[in-house]
Short mmCIF file of C-alpha atoms in Angstrom, two decimals:
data_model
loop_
_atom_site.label_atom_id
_atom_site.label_comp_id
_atom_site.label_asym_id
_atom_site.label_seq_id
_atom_site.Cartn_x
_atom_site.Cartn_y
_atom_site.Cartn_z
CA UNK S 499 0.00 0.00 0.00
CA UNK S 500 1.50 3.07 -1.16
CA UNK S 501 1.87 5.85 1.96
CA UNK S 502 0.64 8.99 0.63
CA UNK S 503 1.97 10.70 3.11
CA UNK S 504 5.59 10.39 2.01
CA UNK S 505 5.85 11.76 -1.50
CA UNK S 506 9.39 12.32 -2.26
CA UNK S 507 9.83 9.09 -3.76
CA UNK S 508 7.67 10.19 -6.67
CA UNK S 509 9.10 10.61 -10.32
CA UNK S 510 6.85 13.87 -10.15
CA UNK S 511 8.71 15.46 -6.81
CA UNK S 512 12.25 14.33 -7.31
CA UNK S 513 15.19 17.02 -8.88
CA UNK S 514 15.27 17.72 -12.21
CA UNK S 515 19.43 17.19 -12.49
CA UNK S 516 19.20 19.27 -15.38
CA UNK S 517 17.78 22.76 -13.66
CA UNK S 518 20.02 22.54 -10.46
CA UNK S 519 21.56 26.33 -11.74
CA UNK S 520 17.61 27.33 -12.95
CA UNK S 521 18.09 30.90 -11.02
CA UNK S 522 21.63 31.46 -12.82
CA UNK S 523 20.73 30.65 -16.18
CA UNK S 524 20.03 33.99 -18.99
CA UNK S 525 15.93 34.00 -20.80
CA UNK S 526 17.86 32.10 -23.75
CA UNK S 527 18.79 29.50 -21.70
CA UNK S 528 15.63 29.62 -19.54
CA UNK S 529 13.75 28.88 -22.81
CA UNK S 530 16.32 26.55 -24.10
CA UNK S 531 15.88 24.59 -21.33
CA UNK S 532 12.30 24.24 -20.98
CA UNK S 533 12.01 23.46 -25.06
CA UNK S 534 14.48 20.47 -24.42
CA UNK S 535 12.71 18.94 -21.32
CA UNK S 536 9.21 19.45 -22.84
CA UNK S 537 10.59 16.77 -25.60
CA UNK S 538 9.71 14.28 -22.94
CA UNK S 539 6.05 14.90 -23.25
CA UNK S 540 5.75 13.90 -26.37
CA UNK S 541 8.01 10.83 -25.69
CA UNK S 542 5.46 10.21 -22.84
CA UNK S 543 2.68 10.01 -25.17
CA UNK S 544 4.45 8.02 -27.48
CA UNK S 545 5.07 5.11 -24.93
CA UNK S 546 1.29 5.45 -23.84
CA UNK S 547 -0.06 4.71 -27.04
CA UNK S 548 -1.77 0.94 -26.15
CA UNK S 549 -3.36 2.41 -23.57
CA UNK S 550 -4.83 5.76 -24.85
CA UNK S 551 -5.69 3.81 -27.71
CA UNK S 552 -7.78 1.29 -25.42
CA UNK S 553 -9.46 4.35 -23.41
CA UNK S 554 -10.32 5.87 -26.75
CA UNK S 555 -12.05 2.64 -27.88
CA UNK S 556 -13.56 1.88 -24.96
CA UNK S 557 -14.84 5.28 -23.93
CA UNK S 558 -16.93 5.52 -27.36
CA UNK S 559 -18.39 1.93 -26.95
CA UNK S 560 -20.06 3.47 -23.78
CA UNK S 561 -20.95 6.58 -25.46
CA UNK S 562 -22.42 4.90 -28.42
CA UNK S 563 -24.53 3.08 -25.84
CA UNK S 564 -25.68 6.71 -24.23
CA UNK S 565 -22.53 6.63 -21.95
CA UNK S 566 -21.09 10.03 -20.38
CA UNK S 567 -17.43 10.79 -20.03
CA UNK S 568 -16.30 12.71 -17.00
CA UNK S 569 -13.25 13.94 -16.03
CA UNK S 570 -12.35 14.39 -12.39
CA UNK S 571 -8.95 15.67 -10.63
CA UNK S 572 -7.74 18.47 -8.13
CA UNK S 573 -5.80 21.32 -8.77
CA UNK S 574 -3.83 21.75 -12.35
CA UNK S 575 -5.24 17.91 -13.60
CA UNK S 576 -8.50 19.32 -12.95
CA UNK S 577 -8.50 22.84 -14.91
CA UNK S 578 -7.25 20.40 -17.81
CA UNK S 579 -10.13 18.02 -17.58
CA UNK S 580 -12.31 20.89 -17.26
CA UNK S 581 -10.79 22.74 -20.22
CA UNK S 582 -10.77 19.97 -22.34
CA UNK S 583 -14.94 19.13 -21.53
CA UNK S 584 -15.81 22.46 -22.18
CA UNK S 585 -14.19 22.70 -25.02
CA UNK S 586 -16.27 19.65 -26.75
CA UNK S 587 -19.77 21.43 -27.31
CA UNK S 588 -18.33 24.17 -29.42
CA UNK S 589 -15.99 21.55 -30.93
CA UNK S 590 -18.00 18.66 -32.11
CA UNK S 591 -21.74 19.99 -30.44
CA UNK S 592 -22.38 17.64 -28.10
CA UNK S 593 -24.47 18.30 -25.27
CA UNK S 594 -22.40 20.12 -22.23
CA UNK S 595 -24.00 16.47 -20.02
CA UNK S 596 -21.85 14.40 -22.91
CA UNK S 597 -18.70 15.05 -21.29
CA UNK S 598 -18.27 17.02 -17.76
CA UNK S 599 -14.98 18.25 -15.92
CA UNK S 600 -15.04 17.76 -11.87
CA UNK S 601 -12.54 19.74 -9.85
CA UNK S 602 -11.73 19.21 -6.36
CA UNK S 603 -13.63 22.72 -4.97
CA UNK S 604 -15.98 23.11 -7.72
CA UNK S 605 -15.96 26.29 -10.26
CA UNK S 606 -14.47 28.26 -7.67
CA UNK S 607 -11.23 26.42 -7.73
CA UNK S 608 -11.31 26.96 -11.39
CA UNK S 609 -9.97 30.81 -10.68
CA UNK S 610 -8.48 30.51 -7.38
CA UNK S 611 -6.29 27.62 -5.30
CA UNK S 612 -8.30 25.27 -3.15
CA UNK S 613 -5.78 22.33 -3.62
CA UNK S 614 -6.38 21.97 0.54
CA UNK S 615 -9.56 20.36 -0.79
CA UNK S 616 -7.42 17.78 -2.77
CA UNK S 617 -6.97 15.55 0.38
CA UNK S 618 -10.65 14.75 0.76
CA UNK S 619 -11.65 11.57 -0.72
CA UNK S 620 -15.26 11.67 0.45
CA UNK S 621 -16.15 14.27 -1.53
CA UNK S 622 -14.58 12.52 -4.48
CA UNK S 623 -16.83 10.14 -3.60
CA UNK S 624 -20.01 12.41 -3.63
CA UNK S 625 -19.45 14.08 -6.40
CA UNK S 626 -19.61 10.20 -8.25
CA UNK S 627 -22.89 10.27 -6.18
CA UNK S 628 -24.28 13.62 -7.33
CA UNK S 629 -23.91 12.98 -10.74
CA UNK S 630 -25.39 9.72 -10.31
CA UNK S 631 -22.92 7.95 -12.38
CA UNK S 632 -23.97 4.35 -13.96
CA UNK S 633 -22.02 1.21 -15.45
CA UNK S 634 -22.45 3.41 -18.65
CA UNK S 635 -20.22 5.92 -17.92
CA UNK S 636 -16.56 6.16 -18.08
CA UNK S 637 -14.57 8.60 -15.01
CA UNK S 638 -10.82 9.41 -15.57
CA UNK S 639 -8.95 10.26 -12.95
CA UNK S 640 -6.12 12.53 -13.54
CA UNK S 641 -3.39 12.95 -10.69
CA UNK S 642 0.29 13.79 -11.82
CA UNK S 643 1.93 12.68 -8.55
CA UNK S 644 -0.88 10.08 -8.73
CA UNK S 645 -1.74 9.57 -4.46
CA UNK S 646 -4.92 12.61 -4.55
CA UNK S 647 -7.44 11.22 -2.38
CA UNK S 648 -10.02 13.08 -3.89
CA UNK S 649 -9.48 10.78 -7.44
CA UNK S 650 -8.80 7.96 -5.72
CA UNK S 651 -12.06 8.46 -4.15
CA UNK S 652 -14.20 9.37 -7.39
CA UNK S 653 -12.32 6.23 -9.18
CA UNK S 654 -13.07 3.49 -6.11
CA UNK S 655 -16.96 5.18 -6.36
CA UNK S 656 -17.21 4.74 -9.98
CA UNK S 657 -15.71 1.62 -10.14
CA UNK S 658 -18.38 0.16 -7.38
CA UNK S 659 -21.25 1.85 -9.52
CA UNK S 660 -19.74 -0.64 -12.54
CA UNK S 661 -18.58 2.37 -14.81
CA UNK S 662 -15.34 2.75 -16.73
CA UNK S 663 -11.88 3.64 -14.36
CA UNK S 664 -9.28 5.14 -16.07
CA UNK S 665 -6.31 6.21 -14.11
CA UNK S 666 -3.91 9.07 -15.63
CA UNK S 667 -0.91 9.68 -13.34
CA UNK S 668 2.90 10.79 -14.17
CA UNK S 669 4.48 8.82 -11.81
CA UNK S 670 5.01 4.58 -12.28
CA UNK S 671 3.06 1.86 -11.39
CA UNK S 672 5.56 1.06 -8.77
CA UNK S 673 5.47 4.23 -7.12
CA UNK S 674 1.86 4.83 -7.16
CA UNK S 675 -0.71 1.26 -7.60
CA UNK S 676 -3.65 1.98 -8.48
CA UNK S 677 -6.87 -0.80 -9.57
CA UNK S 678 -8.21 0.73 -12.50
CA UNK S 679 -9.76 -0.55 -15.85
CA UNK S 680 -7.30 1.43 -17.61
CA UNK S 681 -3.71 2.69 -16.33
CA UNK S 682 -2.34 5.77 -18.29
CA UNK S 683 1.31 6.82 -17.27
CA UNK S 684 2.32 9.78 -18.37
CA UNK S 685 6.25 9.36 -17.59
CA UNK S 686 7.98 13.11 -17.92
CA UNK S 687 10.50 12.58 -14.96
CA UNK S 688 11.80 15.39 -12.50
CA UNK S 689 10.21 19.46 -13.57
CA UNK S 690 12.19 21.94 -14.27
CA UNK S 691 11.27 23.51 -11.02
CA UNK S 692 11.04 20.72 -8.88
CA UNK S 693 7.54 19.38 -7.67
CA UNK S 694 5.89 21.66 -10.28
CA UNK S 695 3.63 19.63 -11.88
CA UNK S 696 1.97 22.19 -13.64
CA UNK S 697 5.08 22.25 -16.32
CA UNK S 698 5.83 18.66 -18.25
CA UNK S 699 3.22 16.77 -16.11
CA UNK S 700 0.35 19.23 -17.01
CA UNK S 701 1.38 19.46 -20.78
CA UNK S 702 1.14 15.73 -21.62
CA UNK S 703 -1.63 16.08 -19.63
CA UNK S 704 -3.17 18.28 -22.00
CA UNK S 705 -1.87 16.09 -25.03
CA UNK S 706 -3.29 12.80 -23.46
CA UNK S 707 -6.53 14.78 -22.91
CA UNK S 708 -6.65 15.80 -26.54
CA UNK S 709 -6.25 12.95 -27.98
CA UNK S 710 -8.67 11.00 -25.92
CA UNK S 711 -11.81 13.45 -26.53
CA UNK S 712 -10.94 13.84 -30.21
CA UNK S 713 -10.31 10.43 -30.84
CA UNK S 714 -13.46 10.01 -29.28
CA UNK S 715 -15.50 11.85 -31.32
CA UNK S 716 -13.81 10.69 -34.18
CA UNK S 717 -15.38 7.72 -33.41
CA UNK S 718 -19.02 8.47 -32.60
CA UNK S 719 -18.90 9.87 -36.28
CA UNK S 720 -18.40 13.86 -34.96
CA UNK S 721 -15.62 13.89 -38.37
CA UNK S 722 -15.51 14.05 -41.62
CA UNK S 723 -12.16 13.15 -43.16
CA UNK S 724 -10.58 15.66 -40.63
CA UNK S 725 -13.16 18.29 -41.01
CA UNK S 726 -14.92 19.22 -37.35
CA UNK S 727 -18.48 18.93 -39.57
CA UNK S 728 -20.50 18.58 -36.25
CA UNK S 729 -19.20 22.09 -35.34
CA UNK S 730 -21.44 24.71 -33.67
CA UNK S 731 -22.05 28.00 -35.63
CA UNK S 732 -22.42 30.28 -33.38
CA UNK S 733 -20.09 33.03 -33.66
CA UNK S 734 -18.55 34.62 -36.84
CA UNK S 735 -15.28 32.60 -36.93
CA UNK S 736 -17.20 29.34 -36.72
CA UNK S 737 -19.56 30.31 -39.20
CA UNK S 738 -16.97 31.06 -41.53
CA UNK S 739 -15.32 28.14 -40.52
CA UNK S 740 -18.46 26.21 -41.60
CA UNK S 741 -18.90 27.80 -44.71
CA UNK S 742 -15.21 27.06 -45.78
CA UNK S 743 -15.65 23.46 -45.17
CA UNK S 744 -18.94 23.53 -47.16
CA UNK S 745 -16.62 24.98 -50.00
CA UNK S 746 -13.84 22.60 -49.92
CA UNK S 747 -16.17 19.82 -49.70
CA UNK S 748 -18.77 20.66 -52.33
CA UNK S 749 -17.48 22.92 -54.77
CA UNK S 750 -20.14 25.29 -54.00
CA UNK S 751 -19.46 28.97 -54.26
CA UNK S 752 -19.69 31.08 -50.72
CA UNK S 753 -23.06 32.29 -51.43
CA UNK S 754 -24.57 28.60 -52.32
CA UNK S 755 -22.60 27.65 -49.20
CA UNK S 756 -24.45 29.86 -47.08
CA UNK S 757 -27.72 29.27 -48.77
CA UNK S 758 -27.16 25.66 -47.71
CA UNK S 759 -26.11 25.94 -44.49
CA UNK S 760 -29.13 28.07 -43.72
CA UNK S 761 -31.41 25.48 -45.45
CA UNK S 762 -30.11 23.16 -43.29
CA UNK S 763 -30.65 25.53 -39.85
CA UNK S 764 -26.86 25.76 -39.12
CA UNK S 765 -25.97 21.92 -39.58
CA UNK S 766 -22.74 21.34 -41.53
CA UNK S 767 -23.27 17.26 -41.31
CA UNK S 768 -26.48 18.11 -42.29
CA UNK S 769 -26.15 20.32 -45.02
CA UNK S 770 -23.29 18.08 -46.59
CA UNK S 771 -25.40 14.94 -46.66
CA UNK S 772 -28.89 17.16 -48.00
CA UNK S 773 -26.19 18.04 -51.21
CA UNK S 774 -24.74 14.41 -51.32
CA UNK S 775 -28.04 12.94 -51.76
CA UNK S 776 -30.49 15.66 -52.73
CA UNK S 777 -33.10 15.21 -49.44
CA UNK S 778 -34.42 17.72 -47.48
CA UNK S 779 -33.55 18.78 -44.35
CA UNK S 780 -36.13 16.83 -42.64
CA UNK S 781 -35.38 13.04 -44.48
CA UNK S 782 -31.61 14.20 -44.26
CA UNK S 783 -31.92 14.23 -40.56
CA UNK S 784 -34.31 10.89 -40.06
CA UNK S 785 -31.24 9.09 -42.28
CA UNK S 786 -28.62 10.80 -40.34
CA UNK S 787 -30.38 9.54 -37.01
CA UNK S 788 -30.80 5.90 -38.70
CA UNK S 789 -26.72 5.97 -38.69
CA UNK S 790 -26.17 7.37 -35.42
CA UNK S 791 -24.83 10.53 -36.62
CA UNK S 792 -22.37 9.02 -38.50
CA UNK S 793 -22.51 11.02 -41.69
CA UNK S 794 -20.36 8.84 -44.43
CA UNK S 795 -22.19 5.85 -42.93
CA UNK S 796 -25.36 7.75 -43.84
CA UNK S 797 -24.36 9.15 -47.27
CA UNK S 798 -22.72 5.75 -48.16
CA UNK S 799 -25.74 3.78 -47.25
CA UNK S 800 -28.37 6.27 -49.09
CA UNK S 801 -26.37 5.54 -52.29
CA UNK S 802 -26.36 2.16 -51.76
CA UNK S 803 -30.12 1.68 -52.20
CA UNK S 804 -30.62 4.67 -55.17
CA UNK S 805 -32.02 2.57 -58.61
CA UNK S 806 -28.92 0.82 -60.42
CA UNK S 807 -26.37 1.48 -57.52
#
């Protein structure tokens, strides 16, 4: 049993050899340094693959089945899980229940520390309560240093409830154990400044999380060849955004691109399937539906069945 009390074991608290002179060194070197130690991130990532790829997989069999995803953590890990929930309903408009961020202290820790509140594994545990969390769901826990009682709390909950545990920690299996359905290490050894986890551990934090919720969506059919066509218009850089993937993808002149977008009440999935196949926007959304979203599925599958296909 790992004693959470003593910490400076961990990968994530140890002395970065490399920074011992950090208060001598000129703003060159400063950024120098931090460019050559962020390498490691991506290394991180790269040795992680198998299991991001498995927590990608697995998280969008539970979605297709009406799953949520939720992200829970304290402090740094949970701004990122935050950040990278809200940022799905203007990505790939999904509802803002489709994917949720829980931090340690609620929105107020958002703006201002509360990582006393980390220690409290209770109310890890009721916030898997309050959200009433089934064996349909899927709850990653994100800890750098990887001993926060308030994940290990929200992960033991969630696991008893039957959903899907993943654990994402930057420290080893051997430093930190942990019985989840999926074990993420993130391995970025010593920061720069030491115990710092906000530095390499929270940018392949912030990588890991990326790829997870796009990979995601890729899956539950929120892409088109790599075009974001579930976007939400609702500001002028999205709309234009829309518009321009209308063009590239049909051919269709700006005006005929906004025509159709409008016909289709703001829907680029929509309005590329209602020119693919010539439906309105009413038959284009009951074959859409039939697919589960999935628009090549749909457009492939409407072809299919036309007279001499």
């Amino acid at each position: 049993m790992t004693n959470l009390q003593e910490r400076g074991h961990l990968l994530t608290e140890q002395v970065n050899p490399n920074s011992l002179n950090l208060d001598q060194l000129s703003s060159l070197e400063l950024v120098e340094l931090f460019n050559n130690e962020d390498q490691k991130a991506i290394a991180a990532i790269a040795a992680a693959k198998i299991q991001l790829a498995a927590a990608i997989q697995c998280t969008a069999d539970r979605l297709h089945e009406g799953g949520r995803l939720f992200y829970i953590g304290a402090g740094t890990s949970g701004r990122l899980g935050v950040l990278d929930a809200a940022e799905c309903p203007p990505t790939f408009c999904t509802p803002p229940e489709l994917v949720q961020g829980i931090i340690a202290g609620g929105a107020g820790a958002l703006l201002r520390s509360s990582e006393d509140l980390e220690d409290r594994a209770e109310d890890g545990e009721s916030a898997i309560a309050q959200r009433q969390i089934t064996q349909l769901d899927v709850v990653v826990g994100i800890t750098a240093g990887g001993t926060t009682p308030y994940v290990h709390g929200a992960l033991n909950a969630a696991r008893q409830r039957g959903a899907l545990t993943i654990f994402m920690a930057c420290v080893p299996a051997e430093q930190v154990d942990f019985d989840a359905d999926i074990d993420i290490r993130l391995l970025t050894g010593p920061e720069i400044l030491a115990g710092s986890t906000r530095l390499k551990a929270g940018t392949v934090t912030k990588l890991a999380l990326n790829i997870l919720s796009t990979g995601v969506m890729v899956k539950l059919g929120k892409v088109y060849g790599n075009r974001m066509v579930d976007v939400a218009v609702t500001n002028q850089k999205l709309r234009d955004r829309a518009l321009r993937i209308l063009q590239d993808l049909t051919g269709l002149s700006r005006e005929a691109a906004g025509f159709l977008l409008e016909r289709s009440g703001k829907s680029v999935k929509l309005a590329l399937l209602m020119h693919w196949t010539d439906l309105e926007k009413e038959a284009g959304e009951q074959l859409l539906a039939a697919h589960q979203g999935n628009l090549r599925v749909a457009v492939d599958s409407y072809k299919q069945h036309q007279p001499g296909a």
